[in-house]
Short mmCIF file of C-alpha atoms in Angstrom, two decimals:
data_model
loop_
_atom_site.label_atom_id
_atom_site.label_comp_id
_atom_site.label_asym_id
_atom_site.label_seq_id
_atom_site.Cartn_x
_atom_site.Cartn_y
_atom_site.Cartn_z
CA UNK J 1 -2.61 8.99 1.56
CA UNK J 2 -2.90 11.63 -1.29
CA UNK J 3 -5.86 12.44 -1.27
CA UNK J 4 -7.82 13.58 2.22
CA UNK J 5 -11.18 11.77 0.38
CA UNK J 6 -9.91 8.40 0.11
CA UNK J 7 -8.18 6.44 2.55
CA UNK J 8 -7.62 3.13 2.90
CA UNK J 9 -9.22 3.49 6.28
CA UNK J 10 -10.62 6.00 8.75
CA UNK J 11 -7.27 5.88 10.81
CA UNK J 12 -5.56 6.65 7.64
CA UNK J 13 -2.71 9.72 7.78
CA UNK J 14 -2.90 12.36 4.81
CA UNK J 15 -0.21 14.77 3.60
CA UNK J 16 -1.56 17.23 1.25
CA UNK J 17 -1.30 20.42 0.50
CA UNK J 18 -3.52 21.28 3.81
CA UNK J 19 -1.33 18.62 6.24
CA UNK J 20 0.39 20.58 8.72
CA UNK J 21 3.90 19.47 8.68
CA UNK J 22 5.39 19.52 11.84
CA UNK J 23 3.59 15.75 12.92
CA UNK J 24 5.76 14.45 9.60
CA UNK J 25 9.31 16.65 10.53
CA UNK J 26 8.88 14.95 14.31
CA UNK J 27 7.92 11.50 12.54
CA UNK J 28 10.95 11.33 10.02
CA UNK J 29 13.31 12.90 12.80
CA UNK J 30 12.38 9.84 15.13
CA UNK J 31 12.87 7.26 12.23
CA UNK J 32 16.42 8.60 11.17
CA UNK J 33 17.17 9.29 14.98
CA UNK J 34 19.08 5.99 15.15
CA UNK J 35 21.17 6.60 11.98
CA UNK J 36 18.06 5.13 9.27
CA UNK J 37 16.67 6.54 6.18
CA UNK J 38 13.47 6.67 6.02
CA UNK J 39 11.01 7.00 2.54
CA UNK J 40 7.78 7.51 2.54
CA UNK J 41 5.17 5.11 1.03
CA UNK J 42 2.40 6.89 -0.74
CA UNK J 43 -1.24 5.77 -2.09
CA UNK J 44 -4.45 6.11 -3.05
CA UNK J 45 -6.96 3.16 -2.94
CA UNK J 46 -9.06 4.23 -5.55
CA UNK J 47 -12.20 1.62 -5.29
CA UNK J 48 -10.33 -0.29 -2.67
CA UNK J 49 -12.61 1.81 0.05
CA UNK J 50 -14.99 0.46 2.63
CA UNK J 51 -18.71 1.24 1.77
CA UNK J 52 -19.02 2.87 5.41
CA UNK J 53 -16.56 5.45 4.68
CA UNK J 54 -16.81 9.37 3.74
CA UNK J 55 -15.46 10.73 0.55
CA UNK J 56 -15.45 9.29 -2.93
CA UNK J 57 -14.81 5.82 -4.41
CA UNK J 58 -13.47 5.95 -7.68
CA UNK J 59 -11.63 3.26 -10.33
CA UNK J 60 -10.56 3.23 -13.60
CA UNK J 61 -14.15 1.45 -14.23
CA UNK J 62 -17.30 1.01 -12.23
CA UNK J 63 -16.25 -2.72 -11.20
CA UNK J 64 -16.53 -3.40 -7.88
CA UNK J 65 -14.29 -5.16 -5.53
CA UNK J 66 -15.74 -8.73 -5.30
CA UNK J 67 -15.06 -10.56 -1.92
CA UNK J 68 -17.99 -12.72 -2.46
CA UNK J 69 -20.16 -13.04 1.03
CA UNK J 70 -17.94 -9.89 2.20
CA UNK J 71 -18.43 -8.04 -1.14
CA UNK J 72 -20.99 -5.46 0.63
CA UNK J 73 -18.10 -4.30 2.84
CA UNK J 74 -16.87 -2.46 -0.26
CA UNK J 75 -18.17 0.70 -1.27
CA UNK J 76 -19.11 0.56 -5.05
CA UNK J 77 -16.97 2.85 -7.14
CA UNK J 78 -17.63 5.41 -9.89
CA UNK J 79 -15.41 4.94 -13.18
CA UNK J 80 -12.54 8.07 -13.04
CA UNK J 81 -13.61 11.36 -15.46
CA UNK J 82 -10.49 12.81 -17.66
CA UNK J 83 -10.45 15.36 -14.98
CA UNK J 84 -10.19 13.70 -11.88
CA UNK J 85 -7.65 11.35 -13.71
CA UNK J 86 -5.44 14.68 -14.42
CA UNK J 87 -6.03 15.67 -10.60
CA UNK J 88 -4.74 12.47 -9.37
CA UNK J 89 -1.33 12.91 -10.65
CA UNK J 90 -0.11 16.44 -8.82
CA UNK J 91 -1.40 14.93 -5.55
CA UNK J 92 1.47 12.23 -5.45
CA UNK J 93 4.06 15.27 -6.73
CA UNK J 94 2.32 17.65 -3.82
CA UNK J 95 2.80 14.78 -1.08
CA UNK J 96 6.35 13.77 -2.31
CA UNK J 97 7.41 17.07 -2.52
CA UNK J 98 6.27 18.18 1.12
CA UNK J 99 7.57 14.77 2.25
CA UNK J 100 11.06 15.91 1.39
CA UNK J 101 10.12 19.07 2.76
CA UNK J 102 8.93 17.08 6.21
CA UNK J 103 13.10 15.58 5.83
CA UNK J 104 11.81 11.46 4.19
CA UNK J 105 14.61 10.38 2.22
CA UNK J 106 12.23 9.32 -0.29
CA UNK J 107 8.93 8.20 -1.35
CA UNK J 108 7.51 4.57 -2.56
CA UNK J 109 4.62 5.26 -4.80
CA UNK J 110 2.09 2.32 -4.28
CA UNK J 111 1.08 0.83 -7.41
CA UNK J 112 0.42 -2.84 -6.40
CA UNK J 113 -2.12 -4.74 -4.07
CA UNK J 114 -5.07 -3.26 -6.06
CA UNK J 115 -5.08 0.26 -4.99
CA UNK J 116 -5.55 2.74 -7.63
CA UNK J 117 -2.55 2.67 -9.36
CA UNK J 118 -2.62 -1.03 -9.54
CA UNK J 119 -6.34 -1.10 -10.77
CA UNK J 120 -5.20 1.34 -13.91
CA UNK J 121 -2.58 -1.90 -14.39
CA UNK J 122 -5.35 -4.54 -14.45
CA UNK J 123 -7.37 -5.40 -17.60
CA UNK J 124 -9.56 -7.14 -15.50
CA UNK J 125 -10.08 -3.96 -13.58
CA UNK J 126 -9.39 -1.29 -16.39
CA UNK J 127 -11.78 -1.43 -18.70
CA UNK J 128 -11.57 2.01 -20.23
CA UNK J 129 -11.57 2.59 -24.22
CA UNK J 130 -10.14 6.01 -23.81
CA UNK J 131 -6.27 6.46 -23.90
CA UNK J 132 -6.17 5.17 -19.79
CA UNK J 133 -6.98 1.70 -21.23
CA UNK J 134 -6.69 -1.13 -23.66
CA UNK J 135 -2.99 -1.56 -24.29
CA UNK J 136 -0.97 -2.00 -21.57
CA UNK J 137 0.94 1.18 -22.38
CA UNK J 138 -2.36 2.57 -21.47
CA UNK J 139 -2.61 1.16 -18.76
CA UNK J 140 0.34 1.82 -17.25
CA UNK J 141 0.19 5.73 -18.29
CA UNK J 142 -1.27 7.10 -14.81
CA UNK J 143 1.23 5.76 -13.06
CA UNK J 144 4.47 6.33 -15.79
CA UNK J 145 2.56 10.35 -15.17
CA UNK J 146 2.59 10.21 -11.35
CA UNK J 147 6.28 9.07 -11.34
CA UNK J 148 7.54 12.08 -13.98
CA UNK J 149 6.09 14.49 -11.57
CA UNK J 150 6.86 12.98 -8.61
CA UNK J 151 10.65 12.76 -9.61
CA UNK J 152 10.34 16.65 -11.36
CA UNK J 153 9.24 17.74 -7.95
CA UNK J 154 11.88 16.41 -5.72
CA UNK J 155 15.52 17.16 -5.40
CA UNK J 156 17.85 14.63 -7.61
CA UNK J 157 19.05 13.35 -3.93
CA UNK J 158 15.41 12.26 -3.04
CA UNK J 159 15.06 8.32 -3.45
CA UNK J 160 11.82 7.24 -5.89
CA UNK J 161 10.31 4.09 -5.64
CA UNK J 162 7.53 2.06 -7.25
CA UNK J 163 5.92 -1.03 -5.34
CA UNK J 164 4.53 -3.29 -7.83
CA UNK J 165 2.50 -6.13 -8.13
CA UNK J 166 4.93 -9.39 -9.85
CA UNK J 167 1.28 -10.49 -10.44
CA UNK J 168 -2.50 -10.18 -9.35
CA UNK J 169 -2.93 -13.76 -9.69
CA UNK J 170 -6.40 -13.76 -10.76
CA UNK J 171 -6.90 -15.18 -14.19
CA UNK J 172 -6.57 -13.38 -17.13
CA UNK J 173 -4.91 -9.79 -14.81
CA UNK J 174 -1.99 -8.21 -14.42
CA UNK J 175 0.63 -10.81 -14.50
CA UNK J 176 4.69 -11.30 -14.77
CA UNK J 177 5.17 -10.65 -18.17
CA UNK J 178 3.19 -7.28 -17.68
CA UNK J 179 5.24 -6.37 -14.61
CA UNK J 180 8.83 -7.15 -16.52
CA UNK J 181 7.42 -4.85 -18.93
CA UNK J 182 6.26 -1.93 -16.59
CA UNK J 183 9.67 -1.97 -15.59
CA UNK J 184 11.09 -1.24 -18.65
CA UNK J 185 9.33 1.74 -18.93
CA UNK J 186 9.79 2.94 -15.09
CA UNK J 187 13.54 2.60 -15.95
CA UNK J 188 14.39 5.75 -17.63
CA UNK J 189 12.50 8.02 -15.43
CA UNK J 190 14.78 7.98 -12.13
CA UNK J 191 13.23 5.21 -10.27
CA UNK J 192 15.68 3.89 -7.91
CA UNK J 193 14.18 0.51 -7.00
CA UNK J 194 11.56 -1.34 -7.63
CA UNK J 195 9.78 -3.51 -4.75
CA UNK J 196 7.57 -6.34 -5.92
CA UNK J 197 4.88 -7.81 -4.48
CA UNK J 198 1.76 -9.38 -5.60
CA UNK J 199 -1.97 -9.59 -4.57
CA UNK J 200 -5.45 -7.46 -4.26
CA UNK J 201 -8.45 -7.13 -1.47
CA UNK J 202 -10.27 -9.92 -4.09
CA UNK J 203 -6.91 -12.50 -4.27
CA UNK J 204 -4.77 -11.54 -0.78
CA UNK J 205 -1.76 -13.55 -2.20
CA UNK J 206 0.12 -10.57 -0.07
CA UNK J 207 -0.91 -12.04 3.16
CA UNK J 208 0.19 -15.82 2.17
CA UNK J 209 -2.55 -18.30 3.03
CA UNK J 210 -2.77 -17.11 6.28
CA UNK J 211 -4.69 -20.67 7.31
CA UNK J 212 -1.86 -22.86 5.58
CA UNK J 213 0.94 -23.45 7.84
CA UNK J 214 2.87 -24.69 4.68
CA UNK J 215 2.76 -21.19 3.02
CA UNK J 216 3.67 -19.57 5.82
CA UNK J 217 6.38 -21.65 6.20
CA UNK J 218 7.67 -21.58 3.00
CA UNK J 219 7.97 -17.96 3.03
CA UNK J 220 8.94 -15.28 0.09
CA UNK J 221 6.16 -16.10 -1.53
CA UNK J 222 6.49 -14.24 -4.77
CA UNK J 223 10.28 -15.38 -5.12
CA UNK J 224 10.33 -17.21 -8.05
CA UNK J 225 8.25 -14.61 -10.26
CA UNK J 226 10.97 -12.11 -8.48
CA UNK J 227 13.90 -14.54 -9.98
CA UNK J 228 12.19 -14.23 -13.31
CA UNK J 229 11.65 -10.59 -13.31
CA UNK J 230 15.53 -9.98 -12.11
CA UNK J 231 17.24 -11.68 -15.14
CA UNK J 232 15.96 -8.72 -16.96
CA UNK J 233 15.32 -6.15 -15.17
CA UNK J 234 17.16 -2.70 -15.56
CA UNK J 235 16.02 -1.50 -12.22
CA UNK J 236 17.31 -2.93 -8.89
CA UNK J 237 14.40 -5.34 -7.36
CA UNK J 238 13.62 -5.56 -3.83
CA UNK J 239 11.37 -8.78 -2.59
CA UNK J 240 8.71 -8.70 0.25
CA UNK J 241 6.36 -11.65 1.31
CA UNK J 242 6.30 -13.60 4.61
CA UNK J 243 10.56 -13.38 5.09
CA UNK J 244 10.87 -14.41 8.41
CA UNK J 245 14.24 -16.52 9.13
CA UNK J 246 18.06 -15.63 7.24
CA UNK J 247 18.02 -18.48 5.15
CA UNK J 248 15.13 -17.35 3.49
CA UNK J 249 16.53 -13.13 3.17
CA UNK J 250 20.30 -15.02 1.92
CA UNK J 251 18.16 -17.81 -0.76
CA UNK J 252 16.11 -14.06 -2.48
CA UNK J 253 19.68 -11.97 -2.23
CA UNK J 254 21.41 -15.31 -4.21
CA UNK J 255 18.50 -15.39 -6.53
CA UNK J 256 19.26 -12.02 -8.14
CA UNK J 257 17.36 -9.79 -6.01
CA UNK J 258 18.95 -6.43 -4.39
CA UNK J 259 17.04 -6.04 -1.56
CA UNK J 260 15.13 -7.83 0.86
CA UNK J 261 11.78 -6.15 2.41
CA UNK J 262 10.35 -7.20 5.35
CA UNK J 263 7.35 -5.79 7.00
CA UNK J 264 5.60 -8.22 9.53
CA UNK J 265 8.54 -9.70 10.93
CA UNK J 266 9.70 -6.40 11.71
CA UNK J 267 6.70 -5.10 13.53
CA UNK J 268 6.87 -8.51 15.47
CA UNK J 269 10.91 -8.23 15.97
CA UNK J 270 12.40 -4.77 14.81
CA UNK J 271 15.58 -6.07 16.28
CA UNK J 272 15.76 -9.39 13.94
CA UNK J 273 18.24 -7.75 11.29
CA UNK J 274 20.41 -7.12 14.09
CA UNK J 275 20.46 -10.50 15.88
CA UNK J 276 21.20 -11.87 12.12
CA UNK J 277 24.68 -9.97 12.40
CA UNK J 278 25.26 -11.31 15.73
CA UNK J 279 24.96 -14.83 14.42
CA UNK J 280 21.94 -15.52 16.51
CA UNK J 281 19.22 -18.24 14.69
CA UNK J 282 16.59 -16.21 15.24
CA UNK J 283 12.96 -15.86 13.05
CA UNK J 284 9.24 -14.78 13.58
CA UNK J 285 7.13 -17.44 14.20
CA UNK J 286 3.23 -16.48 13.68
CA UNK J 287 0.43 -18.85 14.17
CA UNK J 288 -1.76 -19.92 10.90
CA UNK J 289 -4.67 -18.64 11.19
CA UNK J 290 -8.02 -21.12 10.83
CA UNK J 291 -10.13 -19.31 8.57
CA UNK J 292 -11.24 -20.00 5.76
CA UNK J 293 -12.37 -16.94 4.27
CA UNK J 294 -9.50 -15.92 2.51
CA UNK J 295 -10.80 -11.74 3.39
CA UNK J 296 -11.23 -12.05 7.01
CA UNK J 297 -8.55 -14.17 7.33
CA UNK J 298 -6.31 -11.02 5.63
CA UNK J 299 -7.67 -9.13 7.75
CA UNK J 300 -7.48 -10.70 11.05
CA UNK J 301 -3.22 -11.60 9.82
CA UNK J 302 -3.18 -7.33 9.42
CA UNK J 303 -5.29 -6.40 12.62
CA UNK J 304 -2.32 -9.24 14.53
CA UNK J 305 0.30 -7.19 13.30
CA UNK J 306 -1.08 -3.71 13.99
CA UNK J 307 -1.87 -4.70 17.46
CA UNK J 308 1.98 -5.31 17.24
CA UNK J 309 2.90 -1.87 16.02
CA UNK J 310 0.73 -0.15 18.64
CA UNK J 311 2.50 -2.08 21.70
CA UNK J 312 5.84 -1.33 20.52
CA UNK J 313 4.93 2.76 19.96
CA UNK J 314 3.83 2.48 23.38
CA UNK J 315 6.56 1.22 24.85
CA UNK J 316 5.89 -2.07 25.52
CA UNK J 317 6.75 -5.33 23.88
CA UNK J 318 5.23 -7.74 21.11
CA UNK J 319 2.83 -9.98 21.64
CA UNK J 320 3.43 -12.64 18.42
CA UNK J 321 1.46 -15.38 20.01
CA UNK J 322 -1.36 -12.77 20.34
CA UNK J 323 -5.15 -14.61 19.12
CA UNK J 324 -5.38 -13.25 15.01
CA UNK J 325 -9.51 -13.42 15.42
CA UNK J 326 -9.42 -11.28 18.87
CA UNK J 327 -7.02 -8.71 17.63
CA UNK J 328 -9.50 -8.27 14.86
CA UNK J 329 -12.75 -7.81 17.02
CA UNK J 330 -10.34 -5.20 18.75
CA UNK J 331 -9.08 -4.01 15.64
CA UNK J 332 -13.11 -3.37 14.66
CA UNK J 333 -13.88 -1.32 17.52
CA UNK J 334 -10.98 1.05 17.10
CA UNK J 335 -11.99 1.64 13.36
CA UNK J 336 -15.37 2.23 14.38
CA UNK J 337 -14.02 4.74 16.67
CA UNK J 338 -11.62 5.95 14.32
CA UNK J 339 -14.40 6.40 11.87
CA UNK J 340 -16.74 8.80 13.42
CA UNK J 341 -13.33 11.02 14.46
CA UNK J 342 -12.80 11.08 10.57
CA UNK J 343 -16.24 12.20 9.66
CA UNK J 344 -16.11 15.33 11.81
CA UNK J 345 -12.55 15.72 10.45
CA UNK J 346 -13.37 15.25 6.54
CA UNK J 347 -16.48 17.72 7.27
CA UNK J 348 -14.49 20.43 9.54
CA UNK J 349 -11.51 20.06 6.74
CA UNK J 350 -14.16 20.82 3.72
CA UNK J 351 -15.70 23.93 5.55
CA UNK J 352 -12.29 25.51 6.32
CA UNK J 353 -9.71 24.60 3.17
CA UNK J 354 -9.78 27.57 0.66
CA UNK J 355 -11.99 28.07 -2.68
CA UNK J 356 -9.26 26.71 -4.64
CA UNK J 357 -9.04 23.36 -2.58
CA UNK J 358 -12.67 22.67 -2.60
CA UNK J 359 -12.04 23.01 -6.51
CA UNK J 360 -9.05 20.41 -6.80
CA UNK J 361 -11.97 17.69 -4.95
CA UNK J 362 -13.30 16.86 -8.30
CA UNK J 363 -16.67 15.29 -8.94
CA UNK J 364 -17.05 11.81 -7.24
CA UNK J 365 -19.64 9.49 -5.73
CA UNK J 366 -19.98 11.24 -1.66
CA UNK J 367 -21.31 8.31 0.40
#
């Protein structure tokens, strides 16, 4: 996260200009122990903030996230001033830059799922009249800004990437055509690769239909948006989405695409790319999970697959069969946990952080 106000969560990990830095050198030394690069991914989630949380909640606009019944999870946000919209951008240079500093390879800057950058992307989301809005070259200006100075502030050697949305699939949002042309103009400004993705909190099209066993099976899911996108596309593309088996990683390399990402098969298997090369048949098989509210259903496939992550930094092995609703009742009690140590923190971190830092808060909706 870039900013120490607005995390996607209260177990959320900040580099700023206040981060100490020897957690992050110890952190990329252990990923690049085994011979890996490792980048950083960077965000902030702009309205995309739970209404229990410390801090501010800000968007483009003063549209709140609507998750029908579960719409009162979400705190409501306050539309962005010019100020705190010229604010935004050094934070993502200050956290690249100390990233590199930390020894990451590189940084992803987050512009997709509906987090901030992504909401500055949606007309249905971006509503400004001001020059952040209207056109699409408007819309895509915070983000064109946070990549210049994110790439001025980094060596030439330091990878840059964008994650972007192929579409928001909600009706009349960001969609492929938008995303072909955000691409265009990422190209000239050092981006090395763009990954695509697709989805918000409101449409979770990121998570699959976690209670259709026919989605999950079908995997890739924004592959043939991807296929479109790569027949123009300046920029190498990399593909995430549910990849689970080879045949699947091979059909999105033959379709044009550069890279394959995969996320939740790795947390389930970290040793799956190298069973590939050994000619093993081997996948991730995950359970659909039987709810139908598409929300907690995204959130009880993400609580399964952090309860994977946790074994496996302990030291112990994955759990894939593991019950999606009672990893998210667990997952609940550690955020509530996790929440009252981030109060103290966010309080304890206001009092102490110099004249100058208070300043660079900016004026914003404190819940």
């Amino acid at each position: 996260m870039v900013h120490a106000e607005a995390l996607t969560g209260p177990a959320g990990i900040v580099l700023d200009e206040h981060s100490p830095l020897e957690p992050f050198r110890a952190w990329a030394g252990a990923a690049k122990s085994g011979g890996s690069r490792v980048w950083m991914q960077i965000n902030h989630p702009g309205r995309q903030i739970m209404a229990d949380m410390p801090g501010v909640a800000w968007g483009p606009s003063a549209i709140k996230v609507d998750l029908g019944r579960q719409s009162k999870r979400l705190a409501r946000p306050t539309a962005m001033t010019a100020e705190q919209i010229a604010q935004t951008v050094p934070r993502f240079a200050e956290t690249s830059r100390r990233a590199e500093e930390a020894g990451f390879d590189g940084v992803e800057i987050h512009a997709a799922h509906g987090y901030l950058l992504s909401q500055f992307l949606s007309p249905l989301v971006n509503t400004r009249t001001d020059r952040w809005g209207g056109s699409l070259d408007n819309r895509a200006r915070l983000l064109l800004e946070v990549v210049r100075a994110v790439r001025d502030g980094v060596s030439p050697a330091f990878a840059v990437a964008v994650k972007l949305n192929s579409a928001d699939f909600q009706r009349g949002g960001f969609d492929a055509a938008d995303a072909g042309r955000v691409i265009e103009m990422l190209a000239p400004l050092g981006v090395d690769v763009v990954e695509l993705s697709g989805g918000s909190y409101e449409s979770p099209a990121m998570s699959g239909r976690a209670a259709d066993a026919r989605t999950q099976a079908r995997e890739a899911y924004f592959l043939t948006l991807a296929e479109e996108l790569a027949r123009t596309s300046p920029l190498p593309l990399m593909l995430t989405g549910g990849i689970v088996r080879r045949p699947v990683a091979e059909r999105v390399l033959a379709g044009g695409i550069d890279l394959v990402g995969m996320g939740t098969a790795l947390a389930v298997d970290p040793d799956l790319p190298a069973k590939w090369r050994r000619g093993q048949d081997a996948a991730v098989d995950l359970a659909p999970i039987p709810l139908e509210d598409k929300a907690v259903a995204s959130a009880a496939g993400m609580a399964r697959v952090r309860r994977q992550l946790r074994r496996l930094g302990a030291g112990r092995p994955t759990r894939p069969r593991t019950d999606p609703k009672l990893a998210l009742v667990k997952e609940s009690l550690l955020q509530r946990r996790a929440l009252r140590r981030y109060r103290r923190w966010l309080r304890n971190r206001t009092r102490t952080t110099s004249p100058a830092g208070r300043r660079s808060r900016g004026v914003g909706q404190v819940r």
